Amino acid sequence: MGRGKKKQVAKRRRKMINRNAIRARMGKPIFFTLTHCSKKLSGVSNKYNYKANMHKLCFVGTRFYNVKYQASIMTNCNFRNANLIGIDFFNCNLRGTSFKNTSFKNVVFYNCNLRDADFKDAIFENVVFICTNFKEVKNLDFDNPEINILKTYNRIDLNSAVESRLLALAQNESIFDARVLHVNKNKLNHWVLSLLNAKYGDKAILFLSKLLPKKEKWNNMYTIYSYMQLIENLMKA
């Protein structure tokens, strides 16, 4: 890298640090930004990432657990041989990303761009693609029984009391901030609720509506998978 290029990179980094410092003082979220890093990076667990900007990053052989990426750019990244468990990609641009030999378990792609993404030899277990762009996607086996592709919005019929309790949960930041059950403070996410309902039935949604209001702070409720785990623990009790 030449001297001029190094100066430009350093200048952009200083600006990013200043922006993040200002956002932190204002109590606003700080967006993760990292591009063109040749170093192999580690995986991530129990995290909500909003508007992450990741380009040409290497996550070969890493493990991701209970992570949601919302409105994020993750282009030309390398997830080869990675293990993704309980990951939500919502409104993400994954163009050109390699998922070769990646293991997916309880992963949801919602309204994502998968153009030129490569899924060669990927392993799937309970993976859902919702309203996702498959144009020029590579090596994705649409006949795999562990893959579910949804295109039609399925609004489920909720009991009025259940709906009211779930909407009221928008006041609990530890539940609302990751936007799993809610689109906004006045609207529930029926895509998510329909997935939970299809897997566990009406009774599970009822359980959630009664249990979640009982605590002020819920840890790591960032993904659909985290709610699946909670429901399964309830069913065992």
PDB file of C-alpha atoms in Angstrom:
ATOM      1  CA  MET A   1       0.000   0.000   0.000  1.00  0.00           C
ATOM      2  CA  GLY A   2       1.421   3.362  -1.048  1.00  0.00           C
ATOM      3  CA  ARG A   3       1.910   6.360   1.268  1.00  0.00           C
ATOM      4  CA  GLY A   4      -1.082   8.239  -0.202  1.00  0.00           C
ATOM      5  CA  LYS A   5      -3.360   5.238   0.209  1.00  0.00           C
ATOM      6  CA  LYS A   6      -2.229   4.730   3.796  1.00  0.00           C
ATOM      7  CA  LYS A   7      -3.062   8.369   4.564  1.00  0.00           C
ATOM      8  CA  GLN A   8      -6.553   7.947   3.095  1.00  0.00           C
ATOM      9  CA  VAL A   9      -7.170   4.792   5.136  1.00  0.00           C
ATOM     10  CA  ALA A  10      -5.910   6.485   8.310  1.00  0.00           C
ATOM     11  CA  LYS A  11      -8.126   9.512   7.645  1.00  0.00           C
ATOM     12  CA  ARG A  12     -11.212   7.333   7.156  1.00  0.00           C
ATOM     13  CA  ARG A  13     -10.381   5.446  10.345  1.00  0.00           C
ATOM     14  CA  ARG A  14     -10.080   8.682  12.358  1.00  0.00           C
ATOM     15  CA  LYS A  15     -13.441   9.863  11.014  1.00  0.00           C
ATOM     16  CA  MET A  16     -15.053   6.558  11.910  1.00  0.00           C
ATOM     17  CA  ILE A  17     -13.633   6.700  15.450  1.00  0.00           C
ATOM     18  CA  ASN A  18     -14.903  10.266  15.865  1.00  0.00           C
ATOM     19  CA  ARG A  19     -18.372   9.341  14.555  1.00  0.00           C
ATOM     20  CA  ASN A  20     -18.548   6.375  16.921  1.00  0.00           C
ATOM     21  CA  ALA A  21     -17.461   8.522  19.872  1.00  0.00           C
ATOM     22  CA  ILE A  22     -20.180  11.080  19.087  1.00  0.00           C
ATOM     23  CA  ARG A  23     -22.833   8.352  18.711  1.00  0.00           C
ATOM     24  CA  ALA A  24     -21.731   6.777  22.012  1.00  0.00           C
ATOM     25  CA  ARG A  25     -22.065  10.122  23.837  1.00  0.00           C
ATOM     26  CA  MET A  26     -25.546  10.535  22.352  1.00  0.00           C
ATOM     27  CA  GLY A  27     -26.544   7.040  23.455  1.00  0.00           C
ATOM     28  CA  LYS A  28     -26.945   5.857  19.871  1.00  0.00           C
ATOM     29  CA  PRO A  29     -25.827   2.460  18.550  1.00  0.00           C
ATOM     30  CA  ILE A  30     -22.341   2.122  17.093  1.00  0.00           C
ATOM     31  CA  PHE A  31     -22.152   0.381  13.730  1.00  0.00           C
ATOM     32  CA  PHE A  32     -19.475  -2.239  13.117  1.00  0.00           C
ATOM     33  CA  THR A  33     -17.360  -1.361  10.069  1.00  0.00           C
ATOM     34  CA  LEU A  34     -14.412  -3.352   8.771  1.00  0.00           C
ATOM     35  CA  THR A  35     -13.359  -3.933   5.171  1.00  0.00           C
ATOM     36  CA  HIS A  36     -10.475  -5.469   3.217  1.00  0.00           C
ATOM     37  CA  CYS A  37      -8.940  -7.172   6.243  1.00  0.00           C
ATOM     38  CA  SER A  38      -6.626 -10.020   5.259  1.00  0.00           C
ATOM     39  CA  LYS A  39      -6.407 -11.379   8.812  1.00  0.00           C
ATOM     40  CA  LYS A  40      -8.623 -14.340   9.720  1.00  0.00           C
ATOM     41  CA  LEU A  41     -11.257 -13.097  12.144  1.00  0.00           C
ATOM     42  CA  SER A  42     -12.998 -14.925  14.969  1.00  0.00           C
ATOM     43  CA  GLY A  43     -16.691 -15.761  15.090  1.00  0.00           C
ATOM     44  CA  VAL A  44     -19.358 -13.929  17.070  1.00  0.00           C
ATOM     45  CA  SER A  45     -21.832 -15.080  19.726  1.00  0.00           C
ATOM     46  CA  ASN A  46     -24.909 -13.524  21.352  1.00  0.00           C
ATOM     47  CA  LYS A  47     -24.920 -10.214  19.512  1.00  0.00           C
ATOM     48  CA  TYR A  48     -27.197  -7.895  17.571  1.00  0.00           C
ATOM     49  CA  ASN A  49     -25.506  -6.072  14.686  1.00  0.00           C
ATOM     50  CA  TYR A  50     -27.354  -3.200  13.046  1.00  0.00           C
ATOM     51  CA  LYS A  51     -26.007  -1.674   9.833  1.00  0.00           C
ATOM     52  CA  ALA A  52     -22.729  -3.563  10.002  1.00  0.00           C
ATOM     53  CA  ASN A  53     -20.460  -2.862   7.025  1.00  0.00           C
ATOM     54  CA  MET A  54     -18.262  -5.873   6.226  1.00  0.00           C
ATOM     55  CA  HIS A  55     -16.465  -6.337   2.909  1.00  0.00           C
ATOM     56  CA  LYS A  56     -13.861  -8.943   1.989  1.00  0.00           C
ATOM     57  CA  LEU A  57     -13.483 -10.321   5.520  1.00  0.00           C
ATOM     58  CA  CYS A  58     -12.275 -13.838   6.337  1.00  0.00           C
ATOM     59  CA  PHE A  59     -14.284 -16.008   8.749  1.00  0.00           C
ATOM     60  CA  VAL A  60     -12.962 -19.377   7.522  1.00  0.00           C
ATOM     61  CA  GLY A  61     -13.654 -22.193   9.991  1.00  0.00           C
ATOM     62  CA  THR A  62     -15.223 -19.916  12.620  1.00  0.00           C
ATOM     63  CA  ARG A  63     -18.361 -20.355  14.740  1.00  0.00           C
ATOM     64  CA  PHE A  64     -21.276 -17.920  14.909  1.00  0.00           C
ATOM     65  CA  TYR A  65     -23.972 -18.458  17.541  1.00  0.00           C
ATOM     66  CA  ASN A  66     -27.199 -16.529  18.209  1.00  0.00           C
ATOM     67  CA  VAL A  67     -26.356 -13.467  16.113  1.00  0.00           C
ATOM     68  CA  LYS A  68     -28.654 -11.164  14.182  1.00  0.00           C
ATOM     69  CA  TYR A  69     -27.449  -8.996  11.326  1.00  0.00           C
ATOM     70  CA  GLN A  70     -29.968  -6.293  10.439  1.00  0.00           C
ATOM     71  CA  ALA A  71     -29.720  -3.978   7.413  1.00  0.00           C
ATOM     72  CA  SER A  72     -26.079  -4.957   7.015  1.00  0.00           C
ATOM     73  CA  ILE A  73     -23.619  -5.093   4.124  1.00  0.00           C
ATOM     74  CA  MET A  74     -21.607  -8.336   4.149  1.00  0.00           C
ATOM     75  CA  THR A  75     -20.272  -8.547   0.616  1.00  0.00           C
ATOM     76  CA  ASN A  76     -17.500 -10.806  -0.703  1.00  0.00           C
ATOM     77  CA  CYS A  77     -16.838 -12.245   2.748  1.00  0.00           C
ATOM     78  CA  ASN A  78     -15.530 -15.781   3.240  1.00  0.00           C
ATOM     79  CA  PHE A  79     -17.458 -18.085   5.588  1.00  0.00           C
ATOM     80  CA  ARG A  80     -15.957 -21.292   4.178  1.00  0.00           C
ATOM     81  CA  ASN A  81     -16.134 -24.206   6.657  1.00  0.00           C
ATOM     82  CA  ALA A  82     -17.839 -21.939   9.205  1.00  0.00           C
ATOM     83  CA  ASN A  83     -20.492 -23.156  11.644  1.00  0.00           C
ATOM     84  CA  LEU A  84     -23.556 -20.882  11.806  1.00  0.00           C
ATOM     85  CA  ILE A  85     -26.060 -21.702  14.559  1.00  0.00           C
ATOM     86  CA  GLY A  86     -29.127 -19.586  15.251  1.00  0.00           C
ATOM     87  CA  ILE A  87     -28.235 -16.734  12.891  1.00  0.00           C
ATOM     88  CA  ASP A  88     -30.692 -14.212  11.417  1.00  0.00           C
ATOM     89  CA  PHE A  89     -29.766 -12.233   8.303  1.00  0.00           C
ATOM     90  CA  PHE A  90     -32.482  -9.569   7.938  1.00  0.00           C
ATOM     91  CA  ASN A  91     -32.362  -7.121   5.012  1.00  0.00           C
ATOM     92  CA  CYS A  92     -28.714  -7.916   4.347  1.00  0.00           C
ATOM     93  CA  ASN A  93     -26.603  -7.636   1.227  1.00  0.00           C
ATOM     94  CA  LEU A  94     -24.572 -10.871   1.030  1.00  0.00           C
ATOM     95  CA  ARG A  95     -23.545 -10.495  -2.586  1.00  0.00           C
ATOM     96  CA  GLY A  96     -20.503 -12.511  -3.583  1.00  0.00           C
ATOM     97  CA  THR A  97     -20.071 -14.089  -0.156  1.00  0.00           C
ATOM     98  CA  SER A  98     -18.696 -17.624   0.044  1.00  0.00           C
ATOM     99  CA  PHE A  99     -20.569 -20.171   2.161  1.00  0.00           C
ATOM    100  CA  LYS A 100     -18.665 -23.141   0.747  1.00  0.00           C
ATOM    101  CA  ASN A 101     -18.877 -26.149   3.061  1.00  0.00           C
ATOM    102  CA  THR A 102     -20.585 -23.964   5.672  1.00  0.00           C
ATOM    103  CA  SER A 103     -22.852 -25.621   8.232  1.00  0.00           C
ATOM    104  CA  PHE A 104     -26.181 -23.810   8.740  1.00  0.00           C
ATOM    105  CA  LYS A 105     -28.463 -24.724  11.647  1.00  0.00           C
ATOM    106  CA  ASN A 106     -31.600 -22.745  12.516  1.00  0.00           C
ATOM    107  CA  VAL A 107     -30.644 -19.876  10.200  1.00  0.00           C
ATOM    108  CA  VAL A 108     -33.066 -17.381   8.625  1.00  0.00           C
ATOM    109  CA  PHE A 109     -32.404 -15.230   5.558  1.00  0.00           C
ATOM    110  CA  TYR A 110     -35.046 -12.501   5.264  1.00  0.00           C
ATOM    111  CA  ASN A 111     -35.160 -10.096   2.310  1.00  0.00           C
ATOM    112  CA  CYS A 112     -31.498 -10.672   1.520  1.00  0.00           C
ATOM    113  CA  ASN A 113     -29.461 -10.241  -1.642  1.00  0.00           C
ATOM    114  CA  LEU A 114     -27.633 -13.506  -2.377  1.00  0.00           C
ATOM    115  CA  ARG A 115     -26.467 -12.655  -5.868  1.00  0.00           C
ATOM    116  CA  ASP A 116     -23.247 -14.549  -6.644  1.00  0.00           C
ATOM    117  CA  ALA A 117     -23.169 -16.058  -3.135  1.00  0.00           C
ATOM    118  CA  ASP A 118     -21.763 -19.597  -3.250  1.00  0.00           C
ATOM    119  CA  PHE A 119     -23.258 -22.453  -1.188  1.00  0.00           C
ATOM    120  CA  LYS A 120     -21.164 -25.282  -2.632  1.00  0.00           C
ATOM    121  CA  ASP A 121     -21.219 -28.345  -0.315  1.00  0.00           C
ATOM    122  CA  ALA A 122     -23.032 -26.363   2.407  1.00  0.00           C
ATOM    123  CA  ILE A 123     -24.914 -28.357   5.056  1.00  0.00           C
ATOM    124  CA  PHE A 124     -28.417 -27.236   6.064  1.00  0.00           C
ATOM    125  CA  GLU A 125     -30.605 -27.962   9.083  1.00  0.00           C
ATOM    126  CA  ASN A 126     -33.843 -26.004   9.464  1.00  0.00           C
ATOM    127  CA  VAL A 127     -32.897 -23.068   7.232  1.00  0.00           C
ATOM    128  CA  VAL A 128     -35.519 -20.583   6.006  1.00  0.00           C
ATOM    129  CA  PHE A 129     -35.278 -18.134   3.105  1.00  0.00           C
ATOM    130  CA  ILE A 130     -37.964 -15.419   3.154  1.00  0.00           C
ATOM    131  CA  CYS A 131     -38.499 -13.042   0.206  1.00  0.00           C
ATOM    132  CA  THR A 132     -34.858 -13.423  -0.750  1.00  0.00           C
ATOM    133  CA  ASN A 133     -33.109 -12.606  -4.027  1.00  0.00           C
ATOM    134  CA  PHE A 134     -31.623 -15.802  -5.495  1.00  0.00           C
ATOM    135  CA  LYS A 135     -30.526 -14.231  -8.774  1.00  0.00           C
ATOM    136  CA  GLU A 136     -27.271 -15.861  -9.880  1.00  0.00           C
ATOM    137  CA  VAL A 137     -26.860 -17.634  -6.532  1.00  0.00           C
ATOM    138  CA  LYS A 138     -24.427 -20.526  -6.834  1.00  0.00           C
ATOM    139  CA  ASN A 139     -24.767 -24.183  -5.800  1.00  0.00           C
ATOM    140  CA  LEU A 140     -27.881 -23.820  -3.643  1.00  0.00           C
ATOM    141  CA  ASP A 141     -29.976 -27.015  -3.678  1.00  0.00           C
ATOM    142  CA  PHE A 142     -33.575 -25.786  -3.599  1.00  0.00           C
ATOM    143  CA  ASP A 143     -34.820 -29.390  -3.295  1.00  0.00           C
ATOM    144  CA  ASN A 144     -33.053 -29.914   0.021  1.00  0.00           C
ATOM    145  CA  PRO A 145     -35.775 -30.859   2.566  1.00  0.00           C
ATOM    146  CA  GLU A 146     -33.970 -28.835   5.250  1.00  0.00           C
ATOM    147  CA  ILE A 147     -34.506 -25.642   3.227  1.00  0.00           C
ATOM    148  CA  ASN A 148     -37.820 -23.785   3.416  1.00  0.00           C
ATOM    149  CA  ILE A 149     -38.481 -20.961   0.941  1.00  0.00           C
ATOM    150  CA  LEU A 150     -41.291 -18.539   1.810  1.00  0.00           C
ATOM    151  CA  LYS A 151     -42.635 -15.796  -0.436  1.00  0.00           C
ATOM    152  CA  THR A 152     -46.191 -15.180   0.773  1.00  0.00           C
ATOM    153  CA  TYR A 153     -46.791 -13.200   3.967  1.00  0.00           C
ATOM    154  CA  ASN A 154     -48.576 -15.338   6.505  1.00  0.00           C
ATOM    155  CA  ARG A 155     -50.398 -13.263   9.090  1.00  0.00           C
ATOM    156  CA  ILE A 156     -51.475 -15.493  11.966  1.00  0.00           C
ATOM    157  CA  ASP A 157     -54.712 -15.017  13.860  1.00  0.00           C
ATOM    158  CA  LEU A 158     -53.810 -13.997  17.407  1.00  0.00           C
ATOM    159  CA  ASN A 159     -56.088 -13.864  20.400  1.00  0.00           C
ATOM    160  CA  SER A 160     -56.624 -10.187  21.277  1.00  0.00           C
ATOM    161  CA  ALA A 161     -55.189 -10.633  24.794  1.00  0.00           C
ATOM    162  CA  VAL A 162     -52.105 -12.405  23.429  1.00  0.00           C
ATOM    163  CA  GLU A 163     -51.607  -9.700  20.809  1.00  0.00           C
ATOM    164  CA  SER A 164     -51.918  -6.947  23.416  1.00  0.00           C
ATOM    165  CA  ARG A 165     -49.358  -8.578  25.711  1.00  0.00           C
ATOM    166  CA  LEU A 166     -46.895  -9.070  22.856  1.00  0.00           C
ATOM    167  CA  LEU A 167     -47.286  -5.473  21.668  1.00  0.00           C
ATOM    168  CA  ALA A 168     -46.761  -4.226  25.221  1.00  0.00           C
ATOM    169  CA  LEU A 169     -43.371  -5.974  25.231  1.00  0.00           C
ATOM    170  CA  ALA A 170     -42.126  -3.252  22.888  1.00  0.00           C
ATOM    171  CA  GLN A 171     -41.592  -1.178  26.044  1.00  0.00           C
ATOM    172  CA  ASN A 172     -38.998  -3.710  27.216  1.00  0.00           C
ATOM    173  CA  GLU A 173     -35.741  -2.699  25.502  1.00  0.00           C
ATOM    174  CA  SER A 174     -34.069  -6.086  26.048  1.00  0.00           C
ATOM    175  CA  ILE A 175     -36.815  -7.631  23.904  1.00  0.00           C
ATOM    176  CA  PHE A 176     -37.650  -4.830  21.488  1.00  0.00           C
ATOM    177  CA  ASP A 177     -34.229  -3.553  20.437  1.00  0.00           C
ATOM    178  CA  ALA A 178     -33.325  -6.555  18.269  1.00  0.00           C
ATOM    179  CA  ARG A 179     -36.686  -6.335  16.452  1.00  0.00           C
ATOM    180  CA  VAL A 180     -37.392 -10.080  16.555  1.00  0.00           C
ATOM    181  CA  LEU A 181     -41.033 -10.106  17.635  1.00  0.00           C
ATOM    182  CA  HIS A 182     -41.714  -6.533  16.530  1.00  0.00           C
ATOM    183  CA  VAL A 183     -41.492  -4.522  13.322  1.00  0.00           C
ATOM    184  CA  ASN A 184     -42.011  -1.355  15.319  1.00  0.00           C
ATOM    185  CA  LYS A 185     -43.665  -0.457  18.631  1.00  0.00           C
ATOM    186  CA  ASN A 186     -47.119  -0.752  17.120  1.00  0.00           C
ATOM    187  CA  LYS A 187     -46.694  -3.769  14.857  1.00  0.00           C
ATOM    188  CA  LEU A 188     -45.766  -7.398  15.449  1.00  0.00           C
ATOM    189  CA  ASN A 189     -43.573  -9.350  13.061  1.00  0.00           C
ATOM    190  CA  HIS A 190     -45.923 -12.027  11.752  1.00  0.00           C
ATOM    191  CA  TRP A 191     -43.160 -13.617   9.679  1.00  0.00           C
ATOM    192  CA  VAL A 192     -41.389 -14.524  12.911  1.00  0.00           C
ATOM    193  CA  LEU A 193     -44.559 -15.436  14.777  1.00  0.00           C
ATOM    194  CA  SER A 194     -45.688 -17.678  11.924  1.00  0.00           C
ATOM    195  CA  LEU A 195     -42.360 -19.548  11.997  1.00  0.00           C
ATOM    196  CA  LEU A 196     -42.679 -20.124  15.746  1.00  0.00           C
ATOM    197  CA  ASN A 197     -46.332 -21.062  15.373  1.00  0.00           C
ATOM    198  CA  ALA A 198     -45.612 -23.533  12.567  1.00  0.00           C
ATOM    199  CA  LYS A 199     -42.950 -25.283  14.641  1.00  0.00           C
ATOM    200  CA  TYR A 200     -44.527 -25.241  18.107  1.00  0.00           C
ATOM    201  CA  GLY A 201     -48.209 -24.348  17.677  1.00  0.00           C
ATOM    202  CA  ASP A 202     -50.527 -21.700  19.147  1.00  0.00           C
ATOM    203  CA  LYS A 203     -49.723 -22.783  22.674  1.00  0.00           C
ATOM    204  CA  ALA A 204     -46.104 -21.662  22.331  1.00  0.00           C
ATOM    205  CA  ILE A 205     -47.098 -18.103  21.376  1.00  0.00           C
ATOM    206  CA  LEU A 206     -49.444 -18.057  24.360  1.00  0.00           C
ATOM    207  CA  PHE A 207     -46.574 -19.168  26.622  1.00  0.00           C
ATOM    208  CA  LEU A 208     -44.357 -16.390  25.313  1.00  0.00           C
ATOM    209  CA  SER A 209     -47.014 -13.731  25.832  1.00  0.00           C
ATOM    210  CA  LYS A 210     -47.387 -14.762  29.480  1.00  0.00           C
ATOM    211  CA  LEU A 211     -43.747 -15.444  30.320  1.00  0.00           C
ATOM    212  CA  LEU A 212     -41.899 -12.536  28.701  1.00  0.00           C
ATOM    213  CA  PRO A 213     -43.678  -9.751  30.667  1.00  0.00           C
ATOM    214  CA  LYS A 214     -42.557 -11.324  33.956  1.00  0.00           C
ATOM    215  CA  LYS A 215     -38.942 -10.103  33.658  1.00  0.00           C
ATOM    216  CA  GLU A 216     -37.596  -6.610  33.102  1.00  0.00           C
ATOM    217  CA  LYS A 217     -34.337  -7.842  31.573  1.00  0.00           C
ATOM    218  CA  TRP A 218     -33.913 -10.695  29.098  1.00  0.00           C
ATOM    219  CA  ASN A 219     -30.420 -11.634  28.006  1.00  0.00           C
ATOM    220  CA  ASN A 220     -29.390 -12.518  24.456  1.00  0.00           C
ATOM    221  CA  MET A 221     -32.878 -12.439  22.873  1.00  0.00           C
ATOM    222  CA  TYR A 222     -31.460 -11.438  19.503  1.00  0.00           C
ATOM    223  CA  THR A 223     -32.709 -14.102  17.080  1.00  0.00           C
ATOM    224  CA  ILE A 224     -35.633 -16.326  16.211  1.00  0.00           C
ATOM    225  CA  TYR A 225     -33.458 -19.167  17.480  1.00  0.00           C
ATOM    226  CA  SER A 226     -33.237 -17.582  20.952  1.00  0.00           C
ATOM    227  CA  TYR A 227     -37.050 -17.649  21.155  1.00  0.00           C
ATOM    228  CA  MET A 228     -37.069 -21.240  19.919  1.00  0.00           C
ATOM    229  CA  GLN A 229     -34.720 -22.156  22.758  1.00  0.00           C
ATOM    230  CA  LEU A 230     -36.924 -20.380  25.278  1.00  0.00           C
ATOM    231  CA  ILE A 231     -40.036 -22.186  24.022  1.00  0.00           C
ATOM    232  CA  GLU A 232     -38.307 -25.562  24.099  1.00  0.00           C
ATOM    233  CA  ASN A 233     -37.172 -24.947  27.679  1.00  0.00           C
ATOM    234  CA  LEU A 234     -40.750 -24.053  28.589  1.00  0.00           C
ATOM    235  CA  MET A 235     -42.023 -27.260  27.050  1.00  0.00           C
ATOM    236  CA  LYS A 236     -39.558 -29.317  29.077  1.00  0.00           C
ATOM    237  CA  ALA A 237     -40.585 -27.661  32.349  1.00  0.00           C
TER     238      ALA A 237
END
